[in-house]
Structures are given as structure tokens and as C-alpha cells.
CSV table of C-alpha atoms in Angstrom, one decimal:
chain,number,residue,atom,x,y,z
A,2,MET,CA,0.0,0.0,0.2
A,3,GLU,CA,1.7,3.2,-1.3
A,4,PRO,CA,1.6,5.9,2.1
A,5,PRO,CA,-0.4,9.1,0.8
A,6,THR,CA,1.0,12.2,0.8
A,7,SER,CA,0.4,14.1,4.1
A,8,SER,CA,-0.5,17.6,4.5
A,9,ARG,CA,2.5,17.6,7.0
A,10,LEU,CA,5.0,17.2,4.2
A,11,ASN,CA,3.7,19.5,2.1
A,12,SER,CA,3.5,22.4,4.6
A,13,ARG,CA,7.4,21.7,4.7
A,14,LYS,CA,7.7,23.3,1.1
A,15,ARG,CA,9.9,26.5,1.4
A,16,ARG,CA,7.9,29.7,0.7
A,17,LYS,CA,9.4,32.5,-0.5
A,18,ASP,CA,7.3,34.9,1.8
A,19,GLY,CA,8.0,32.6,4.8
A,20,SER,CA,8.2,34.8,8.0
A,21,GLY,CA,10.8,32.2,9.8
A,22,PRO,CA,14.4,32.3,9.0
A,23,ASN,CA,15.5,30.4,5.5
A,24,GLY,CA,11.9,30.5,4.3
A,25,ALA,CA,10.3,28.4,7.3
A,26,THR,CA,6.8,29.0,8.5
A,27,GLU,CA,4.5,28.2,11.2
A,28,LEU,CA,3.8,25.1,9.6
A,29,ASP,CA,6.9,23.7,9.0
A,30,GLY,CA,7.0,22.4,12.9
A,31,ILE,CA,9.9,24.3,13.6
A,32,PRO,CA,9.6,26.5,16.9
A,33,PRO,CA,10.3,30.0,16.6
A,34,LYS,CA,12.4,30.1,19.8
A,35,MET,CA,14.2,27.1,21.6
A,36,SER,CA,16.0,27.1,24.8
A,37,ARG,CA,19.5,28.0,25.0
A,38,ARG,CA,21.1,24.5,25.0
A,39,SER,CA,23.7,22.5,22.3
A,40,LEU,CA,21.2,20.7,19.9
A,41,GLY,CA,24.0,19.9,17.3
A,42,LEU,CA,25.8,16.4,17.2
A,43,ARG,CA,29.4,16.4,17.9
A,44,GLU,CA,30.8,13.9,15.2
A,45,PRO,CA,29.6,13.4,11.8
A,46,ALA,CA,27.6,10.4,10.6
A,47,PRO,CA,29.2,7.1,10.0
A,48,PHE,CA,29.7,5.5,7.2
A,49,SER,CA,27.7,2.4,6.7
A,50,ASP,CA,30.6,0.1,6.2
A,51,GLU,CA,31.8,1.1,9.2
A,52,VAL,CA,28.6,0.4,11.2
A,53,GLU,CA,27.6,-3.1,12.5
A,54,MET,CA,24.5,-4.7,11.4
A,55,ASP,CA,23.0,-7.5,13.5
A,56,TYR,CA,21.5,-9.8,10.7
A,57,SER,CA,20.8,-12.3,12.9
A,58,LYS,CA,17.1,-10.7,13.6
A,59,PRO,CA,14.8,-11.2,10.4
A,60,TYR,CA,14.3,-8.2,8.0
A,61,ILE,CA,10.6,-7.2,8.8
A,62,ARG,CA,9.5,-3.7,7.1
A,63,VAL,CA,7.1,-1.8,9.1
A,64,THR,CA,4.0,-0.7,7.2
A,65,TYR,CA,3.2,3.4,6.9
A,66,GLU,CA,0.5,3.1,9.7
A,67,GLU,CA,3.0,1.5,12.5
A,68,ALA,CA,5.4,3.9,11.1
A,69,VAL,CA,3.5,7.0,11.8
A,70,ARG,CA,2.3,5.5,15.1
A,71,GLY,CA,5.7,5.2,16.4
A,72,THR,CA,7.9,2.4,16.9
A,73,PRO,CA,10.1,1.2,20.0
A,74,LEU,CA,13.3,3.1,20.6
A,75,ASP,CA,15.3,-0.3,19.1
A,76,ARG,CA,13.2,-0.5,16.2
A,77,PRO,CA,13.7,3.1,14.3
A,78,VAL,CA,11.8,3.4,11.3
A,79,ARG,CA,14.9,3.0,8.3
A,80,VAL,CA,14.2,6.0,5.8
A,81,TYR,CA,16.7,5.9,3.1
A,82,ALA,CA,17.4,9.1,0.5
A,83,ASP,CA,19.8,9.3,-2.3
A,84,GLY,CA,21.3,11.9,-4.5
A,85,ILE,CA,24.5,13.5,-5.8
A,86,PHE,CA,24.6,16.5,-3.5
A,87,ASP,CA,27.1,18.4,-5.6
A,88,LEU,CA,27.5,22.2,-4.0
A,89,PHE,CA,25.8,20.9,-0.8
A,90,HIS,CA,23.3,23.6,-0.5
A,91,SER,CA,20.3,24.7,2.1
A,92,GLY,CA,18.0,22.9,-0.8
A,93,HIS,CA,19.7,19.4,0.4
A,94,ALA,CA,19.6,19.9,3.9
A,95,ARG,CA,16.0,21.0,4.0
A,96,ALA,CA,15.3,17.7,1.7
A,97,LEU,CA,17.0,15.5,4.2
A,98,MET,CA,15.3,17.6,7.2
A,99,GLN,CA,11.9,16.3,5.7
A,100,ALA,CA,13.2,12.8,5.5
A,101,LYS,CA,14.4,12.8,9.1
A,102,ASN,CA,10.9,13.9,10.5
A,103,LEU,CA,8.6,11.7,8.4
A,104,PHE,CA,8.2,9.6,11.5
A,105,PRO,CA,8.5,10.0,15.0
A,106,ASN,CA,11.3,7.6,15.5
A,107,THR,CA,13.3,7.7,12.2
A,108,TYR,CA,16.9,6.6,11.3
A,109,LEU,CA,18.0,8.2,8.2
A,110,ILE,CA,20.3,6.6,5.6
A,111,VAL,CA,21.8,8.6,2.9
A,112,GLY,CA,23.1,7.4,-0.2
A,113,VAL,CA,25.6,9.3,-2.2
A,114,CYS,CA,26.3,8.2,-5.7
A,115,SER,CA,29.9,7.8,-6.9
A,116,ASP,CA,32.0,10.2,-9.8
A,117,GLU,CA,32.0,7.3,-12.1
A,118,LEU,CA,28.1,7.1,-12.0
A,119,THR,CA,27.2,10.4,-11.9
A,120,HIS,CA,29.7,11.4,-15.0
A,121,ASN,CA,27.8,8.4,-16.8
A,122,PHE,CA,24.3,9.3,-16.3
A,123,LYS,CA,24.1,13.3,-15.1
A,124,GLY,CA,27.1,15.0,-16.1
A,125,PHE,CA,30.4,16.2,-14.5
A,126,THR,CA,30.2,17.6,-10.9
A,127,VAL,CA,32.1,20.3,-9.4
A,128,MET,CA,32.8,18.5,-6.3
A,129,ASN,CA,34.4,15.1,-6.5
A,130,GLU,CA,32.7,12.2,-4.6
A,131,ASN,CA,35.2,12.3,-1.4
A,132,GLU,CA,34.1,16.0,-0.8
A,133,ARG,CA,30.5,15.1,-1.5
A,134,TYR,CA,30.6,12.1,0.8
A,135,ASP,CA,32.3,14.6,3.7
A,136,ALA,CA,29.5,17.7,3.0
A,137,VAL,CA,26.7,14.8,3.5
A,138,GLN,CA,28.2,13.4,6.7
A,139,HIS,CA,28.4,16.7,8.3
A,140,CYS,CA,24.7,17.2,7.9
A,141,ARG,CA,23.0,17.3,11.4
A,142,TYR,CA,19.9,15.1,10.1
A,143,VAL,CA,21.9,12.3,8.8
A,144,ASP,CA,22.5,9.1,10.7
A,145,GLU,CA,24.4,7.0,8.2
A,146,VAL,CA,26.1,7.6,4.8
A,147,VAL,CA,26.1,4.8,2.0
A,148,ARG,CA,29.3,5.3,-0.3
A,149,ASN,CA,29.2,4.4,-4.0
A,150,ALA,CA,25.1,4.2,-4.0
A,151,PRO,CA,23.4,2.6,-6.7
A,152,TRP,CA,21.5,4.6,-9.6
A,153,THR,CA,18.8,2.5,-9.4
A,154,LEU,CA,17.8,0.8,-6.1
A,155,THR,CA,17.6,-3.2,-6.3
A,156,PRO,CA,15.8,-5.4,-3.6
A,157,GLU,CA,19.1,-6.6,-2.9
A,158,PHE,CA,20.3,-3.2,-1.8
A,159,LEU,CA,17.0,-2.8,0.3
A,160,ALA,CA,17.4,-6.1,2.0
A,161,GLU,CA,21.0,-5.4,2.9
A,162,HIS,CA,20.5,-1.7,4.4
A,163,ARG,CA,17.2,-3.3,5.9
A,164,ILE,CA,15.2,0.1,4.3
A,165,ASP,CA,11.6,0.5,5.2
A,166,PHE,CA,11.0,3.7,3.0
A,167,VAL,CA,12.6,5.9,0.7
A,168,ALA,CA,12.2,9.5,0.5
A,169,HIS,CA,12.4,11.7,-2.7
A,170,ASP,CA,10.5,14.6,-4.3
A,171,ASP,CA,7.1,13.4,-6.1
A,172,ILE,CA,8.5,14.5,-9.3
A,173,PRO,CA,9.2,11.6,-12.0
A,174,TYR,CA,13.1,11.2,-12.1
A,175,SER,CA,14.2,10.0,-15.6
A,176,SER,CA,17.6,8.1,-16.0
A,177,ALA,CA,19.1,5.2,-17.1
A,178,GLY,CA,16.7,4.6,-19.6
A,179,SER,CA,13.7,4.8,-17.6
A,180,ASP,CA,10.9,7.2,-17.1
A,181,ASP,CA,11.1,7.2,-13.5
A,182,VAL,CA,13.7,5.3,-11.7
A,183,TYR,CA,11.4,5.3,-8.4
A,184,LYS,CA,8.8,3.7,-10.1
A,185,HIS,CA,9.0,0.2,-8.6
A,186,ILE,CA,9.5,1.6,-5.0
A,187,LYS,CA,6.1,3.8,-5.6
A,188,GLU,CA,4.4,0.6,-6.6
A,189,ALA,CA,5.8,-1.4,-3.7
A,190,GLY,CA,4.5,1.5,-1.2
A,191,MET,CA,7.8,2.4,0.1
A,192,PHE,CA,8.0,5.6,-1.3
A,193,ALA,CA,7.9,8.7,0.9
A,194,PRO,CA,7.7,12.0,-0.9
A,195,THR,CA,9.1,15.1,0.0
A,196,GLN,CA,9.2,18.7,-1.2
A,197,ARG,CA,11.6,20.4,-3.3
A,198,THR,CA,13.1,24.0,-2.0
A,199,GLU,CA,12.1,26.5,-4.8
A,200,GLY,CA,14.8,28.9,-6.0
A,201,ILE,CA,17.8,27.0,-4.9
A,202,SER,CA,19.5,24.0,-6.8
A,203,THR,CA,23.2,22.9,-7.9
A,204,SER,CA,22.1,24.2,-11.4
A,205,ASP,CA,21.1,27.5,-10.2
A,206,ILE,CA,24.3,28.2,-8.5
A,207,ILE,CA,26.4,27.0,-11.7
A,208,THR,CA,24.2,29.2,-13.7
A,209,ARG,CA,25.3,32.2,-11.6
A,210,ILE,CA,28.7,31.7,-11.7
A,211,VAL,CA,29.0,30.8,-15.5
A,212,ARG,CA,26.7,34.1,-16.0
A,213,ASP,CA,29.1,36.2,-14.1
A,214,TYR,CA,32.4,34.4,-15.3
A,215,ASP,CA,34.5,37.8,-15.6
A,216,VAL,CA,33.9,38.5,-12.0
A,217,TYR,CA,34.6,35.1,-10.5
A,218,ALA,CA,37.6,35.1,-12.4
A,219,ARG,CA,39.1,38.7,-11.7
A,220,ARG,CA,37.8,38.1,-8.0
A,221,ASN,CA,40.5,34.8,-7.8
A,222,LEU,CA,43.0,36.5,-9.8
A,223,GLN,CA,43.1,39.1,-7.2
A,224,ARG,CA,43.2,36.6,-4.5
A,225,GLY,CA,46.8,35.0,-5.9
A,226,TYR,CA,45.4,32.5,-8.4
A,227,THR,CA,47.3,32.0,-11.5
A,228,ALA,CA,45.9,32.3,-15.1
A,229,LYS,CA,46.7,28.7,-15.3
A,230,GLU,CA,44.7,27.5,-12.5
A,231,LEU,CA,41.8,29.4,-13.7
A,232,ASN,CA,42.3,28.2,-17.2
A,233,VAL,CA,42.5,32.0,-18.5
A,234,SER,CA,44.2,33.0,-21.5
A,235,PHE,CA,47.4,35.5,-21.6
A,236,ILE,CA,44.8,37.8,-23.3
A,237,ASN,CA,42.1,37.6,-21.1
A,238,GLU,CA,44.3,37.7,-18.1
A,239,LYS,CA,45.8,41.0,-19.5
A,240,LYS,CA,42.4,42.1,-19.8
A,241,TYR,CA,40.9,41.2,-16.6
A,242,HIS,CA,44.0,43.1,-14.9
A,243,LEU,CA,43.4,45.9,-16.8
A,244,GLN,CA,39.6,46.0,-16.2
A,245,GLU,CA,40.9,45.9,-12.3
A,246,ARG,CA,42.9,49.0,-12.9
A,247,VAL,CA,39.8,50.9,-14.8
A,248,ASP,CA,37.5,49.7,-11.8
A,249,LYS,CA,40.1,51.1,-9.3
A,250,VAL,CA,40.3,54.7,-11.0
A,251,LYS,CA,36.2,54.3,-11.4
A,252,LYS,CA,36.2,53.9,-7.5
A,253,ARG,CA,39.0,56.8,-6.5
A,254,VAL,CA,36.6,59.0,-8.7
A,255,LYS,CA,33.7,57.8,-7.2
A,256,ASP,CA,35.0,58.4,-3.8
A,257,VAL,CA,36.4,61.8,-4.8
A,258,GLU,CA,32.9,62.9,-6.3
A,259,GLU,CA,31.3,61.5,-3.0
A,260,LYS,CA,33.7,63.7,-0.6
A,261,SER,CA,33.3,66.5,-2.7
A,262,LYS,CA,29.8,66.5,-2.6
A,263,GLU,CA,30.1,66.1,1.0
A,264,PHE,CA,32.2,69.3,1.3
A,265,VAL,CA,29.6,71.1,-0.8
A,266,GLN,CA,27.0,70.3,1.5
A,267,LYS,CA,28.8,71.5,4.5
A,268,VAL,CA,29.7,74.4,3.1
A,269,GLU,CA,25.8,75.2,2.1
A,270,GLU,CA,25.0,74.3,5.4
A,271,LYS,CA,27.6,76.5,7.0
A,272,SER,CA,26.7,79.3,4.5
A,273,ILE,CA,22.9,79.0,5.4
A,274,ASP,CA,23.7,79.4,9.2
A,275,LEU,CA,26.3,82.4,8.4
A,276,ILE,CA,23.5,83.9,6.5
A,277,GLN,CA,20.8,83.6,9.3
A,278,LYS,CA,23.2,84.7,12.0
A,279,TRP,CA,24.0,87.8,9.6
A,280,GLU,CA,20.1,88.3,9.1
A,281,GLU,CA,19.9,88.3,12.6
A,282,LYS,CA,22.9,90.7,13.6
A,283,SER,CA,21.4,93.0,10.7
A,284,ARG,CA,17.9,93.2,12.4
A,285,GLU,CA,19.3,93.7,15.7
A,286,PHE,CA,21.8,96.5,14.4
A,287,ILE,CA,18.7,98.2,12.4
A,288,GLY,CA,16.6,98.0,15.8
A,289,ASN,CA,19.3,99.6,17.7
A,290,PHE,CA,20.0,102.4,15.3
A,291,LEU,CA,16.1,103.3,14.9
A,292,GLU,CA,16.0,103.1,18.6
A,293,MET,CA,18.9,105.5,18.9
A,294,PHE,CA,18.2,107.8,16.1
A,295,GLY,CA,14.4,107.3,15.1
A,296,PRO,CA,11.9,109.7,15.0
A,297,GLU,CA,11.0,108.9,18.9
A,298,GLY,CA,14.5,107.7,19.6
A,299,ALA,CA,16.7,108.3,22.5
A,300,LEU,CA,18.8,110.9,20.7
A,301,LYS,CA,15.9,113.2,20.2
A,302,HIS,CA,14.8,113.1,23.7
A,303,MET,CA,18.4,113.9,24.8
A,304,LEU,CA,18.2,117.1,22.5
A,305,LYS,CA,15.0,118.1,23.6
A,306,GLU,CA,16.0,118.0,27.2
A,307,GLY,CA,19.5,119.5,26.5
A,308,LYS,CA,17.5,122.6,24.7
A,309,GLY,CA,15.3,122.7,27.8
A,310,ARG,CA,17.9,123.2,30.0
A,311,MET,CA,20.1,125.8,27.9
A,312,LEU,CA,16.8,127.8,27.3
A,313,GLN,CA,16.1,127.6,31.0
A,314,ALA,CA,19.8,128.5,31.8
A,315,ILE,CA,19.8,131.8,29.3
A,316,SER,CA,16.4,132.9,29.9
A,317,PRO,CA,16.0,136.0,32.7
A,318,LYS,CA,14.0,135.5,35.8
A,319,GLN,CA,10.7,137.2,35.9
A,320,SER,CA,9.8,138.9,39.3
A,321,PRO,CA,7.0,137.6,41.3
A,322,SER,CA,3.6,139.5,40.2
A,323,SER,CA,3.0,140.1,43.8
A,324,SER,CA,6.3,142.2,44.3
A,325,PRO,CA,5.5,146.0,44.4
A,326,THR,CA,6.3,148.0,41.5
A,327,HIS,CA,8.0,151.7,41.6
A,328,ASP,CA,7.2,154.3,39.4
A,329,ARG,CA,10.1,155.3,37.4
A,330,SER,CA,10.4,159.0,36.2
A,331,PRO,CA,11.9,159.9,33.1
A,332,SER,CA,15.8,160.4,33.3
A,333,PRO,CA,17.1,163.5,32.1
A,334,THR,CA,19.3,163.7,29.1
A,335,PHE,CA,22.8,164.4,30.2
A,336,ARG,CA,24.3,167.7,29.0
A,337,TRP,CA,27.8,169.3,28.8
A,338,PRO,CA,27.8,171.8,31.8
A,339,PHE,CA,27.4,175.2,31.1
A,340,SER,CA,26.3,174.8,27.6
A,341,THR,CA,22.7,174.5,26.0
A,342,LYS,CA,24.2,172.7,22.9
A,343,THR,CA,26.1,169.6,22.5
A,344,PRO,CA,30.1,169.9,22.1
A,345,PRO,CA,31.2,169.7,18.4
A,346,SER,CA,32.7,166.2,17.4
A,347,SER,CA,34.8,165.1,14.8
A,348,PRO,CA,33.5,163.7,11.8
A,349,ALA,CA,34.2,160.2,12.8
A,350,ASN,CA,32.7,160.8,16.2
A,351,ARG,CA,29.6,162.5,14.5
A,352,SER,CA,28.8,159.4,12.4
A,353,ARG,CA,29.6,157.2,15.6
A,354,ASN,CA,27.6,159.6,17.9
A,355,GLU,CA,24.5,159.4,15.0
A,356,SER,CA,24.4,155.8,15.3
A,357,ALA,CA,24.8,155.5,18.7
A,358,VAL,CA,21.7,155.4,21.4
A,359,THR,CA,21.4,157.8,23.9
A,360,TYR,CA,21.2,156.3,27.4
A,361,ASP,CA,19.0,157.9,30.1
A,362,ILE,CA,20.3,157.9,33.7
A,363,SER,CA,17.8,157.0,36.0
A,364,GLU,CA,17.3,159.3,38.9
A,365,ASP,CA,16.3,156.5,41.2
A,366,GLU,CA,18.3,153.3,41.3
A,367,GLU,CA,17.0,150.2,42.9
A,368,ASP,CA,19.0,148.5,45.8
């Protein structure tokens, strides 16, 4: 009986708009916060040829219902997942995480195909088989690693490793002359589907590198790799070095432009501050000037007060109206004695006398 695809597995598919880390959502069964304790393993997963298997007990597969209910601790559900695992990335890790969490008590066995099989059936890899074995060994969800795993699973292989279920995504995998290499596993009811992680794959990573080949070639040349190691021709090497120099010049020009912009901005800010201070000082100066010299300024009041004091100082004092007044008689005109006529005068004295005022001498003088 083929196990149905549970909603719990479907919920583990990565969503790009997920709220949790690495696209995880609340339905993934991953708690948002965990207690501060060490959850990782201290050693990598062992290889299958390093693990002792007790073949004295008969190999009896557990059913899907028994696996979901839970098995005894000494009889975990043995789940197998295989792959190439080239450039091991988060998509691989999440697929293995789903396989590990298929059942309450799961022992996860991961098969990694050799370079020979992979190059024949799929293509050239970036990492060699030993590097891929080591990468899978250090995944926290893996309990055991099978080196040189078969491309197509045989009953003998399933019995040798006592496998209960095979975990893989449900998309038909056509290879080695078959439309789906997992077809016989699905028919036997041993297939447990998982979900692919959208947006990440080995092919996508290689595509990024090929698309930006010049950028990565220049990057590695800067880090000390030789053109021979990078399989770069002499002409391309010189071209990359020239591009690197041009980029440095561009960067310097850009830095100078940014610094000049910052300088101009600071000058503008300071000029605005100076203008504002100048306006404030000019307003203060104008106000003080008007306060001193304006129509109603302090100078006008000072002049008025000074003028009043001067007039008061030079004007004669008036006698009181209540004081008695003395009647004055006209003073007799002074004449030369013994003569009825004025004495003769010289022409100069005559003109002076004509213009002079005749003074009367009062008879009575005030004390």
C-alpha cells in the first residue's frame, strides 16, 4: 500500500514569503524560539561499512501506519534518501530534514553516488565524490552515509540495508533509460514523498557562476590564483588586470565625487547658518539704530532735554507778580555843563554819535 502524501509534508515546502529563517513558516513544525542548549551533534555521521549490522534478526518492514504511530526505540523506521549532493546547499539540507521528520522515530540513511555513475548518467560535478561524502556526513539530520550508492535501487540493496521507506521528491526522475527510477519503489508502497526547495539548486548556483564568469575570474586572480589554475588565456589575463585598474580609478573618482559632494553640502549648511546669523545681527543693528536715531529715538529726547535746559539757563528770571512796582520818571538827558548845545565832534565821532543810542540815566536806582 502506497503511503499517501500527508499535509505535514506539503507544509514543509519552502515559501519565499515565509516569516521564519530560511523561508520557514509556522507550519514547518519548527518552533520560533528554542531553549539555549546544544542541539548539534559532536561527530559526523558514520559510513555504512563502518556500522555493525545485526543480521541475526529477520528483516521485517514496518507498515506506513505503524511508522506514523511510532515504533519502539530499538526499532526505528529506516528511511533512505539518495542523491548527488554536489555543491551541498540549503535545498539538500531541507530535503534531508523532511526525510528525518517523516516519522516520530526515524533513522536516516543517505546514499551518495560515485563520480563514475554521476558522470555517466548525469554529468560532470564540481565536487569530487570524497568531498560530497564529507559534506553529507556533516549534515545534522543524517545518521548514516552509504558511499558509492546505486543509481537504481534493487531489492538486494534494500534488504542489505534493511530499508523501510525511500524519501525523494514526487517529480518523476527520468534516467538510465527509465521514465522514473523510483517507479518500482512507488509500486511497492515504500515511497515517502518530500518537497523541493524552490529557488535553490546546484544547477542554479552553476548558472550564476557561468553568467558572471568574468567577475569571478577577476576575483580569484586578485586572491592570488594564477591564470593557468583558472584556465584563463594570456590575453584575458591582461584584460582582467586592465579592467581591475580601470575599476580602481573609477572607484577613486567616485570617492572623490562623494567627498566633494559632502564638502559642498557642509559649505552650503555653513553658509546658510552664516546668512541666518547675519540676518539676525542686521535686524538687531537696525533695531538699535532706530531706537537711538529714529523719530522717537533716545537721541531726540536727549536733544529736547538739553535744549530745554539751555533755554532755562539763558532766559532772565521774571519778578514775582506780587512784588511792589516803582514808578519811574524819565531820566534827564545828560548835557555838557554850562552849555545848551552838545559839544562839537569830529566827523568820525559824529557818525558814531549818530548811530549811537542816547542813554538815559535814571534818577532812582534800585537797591
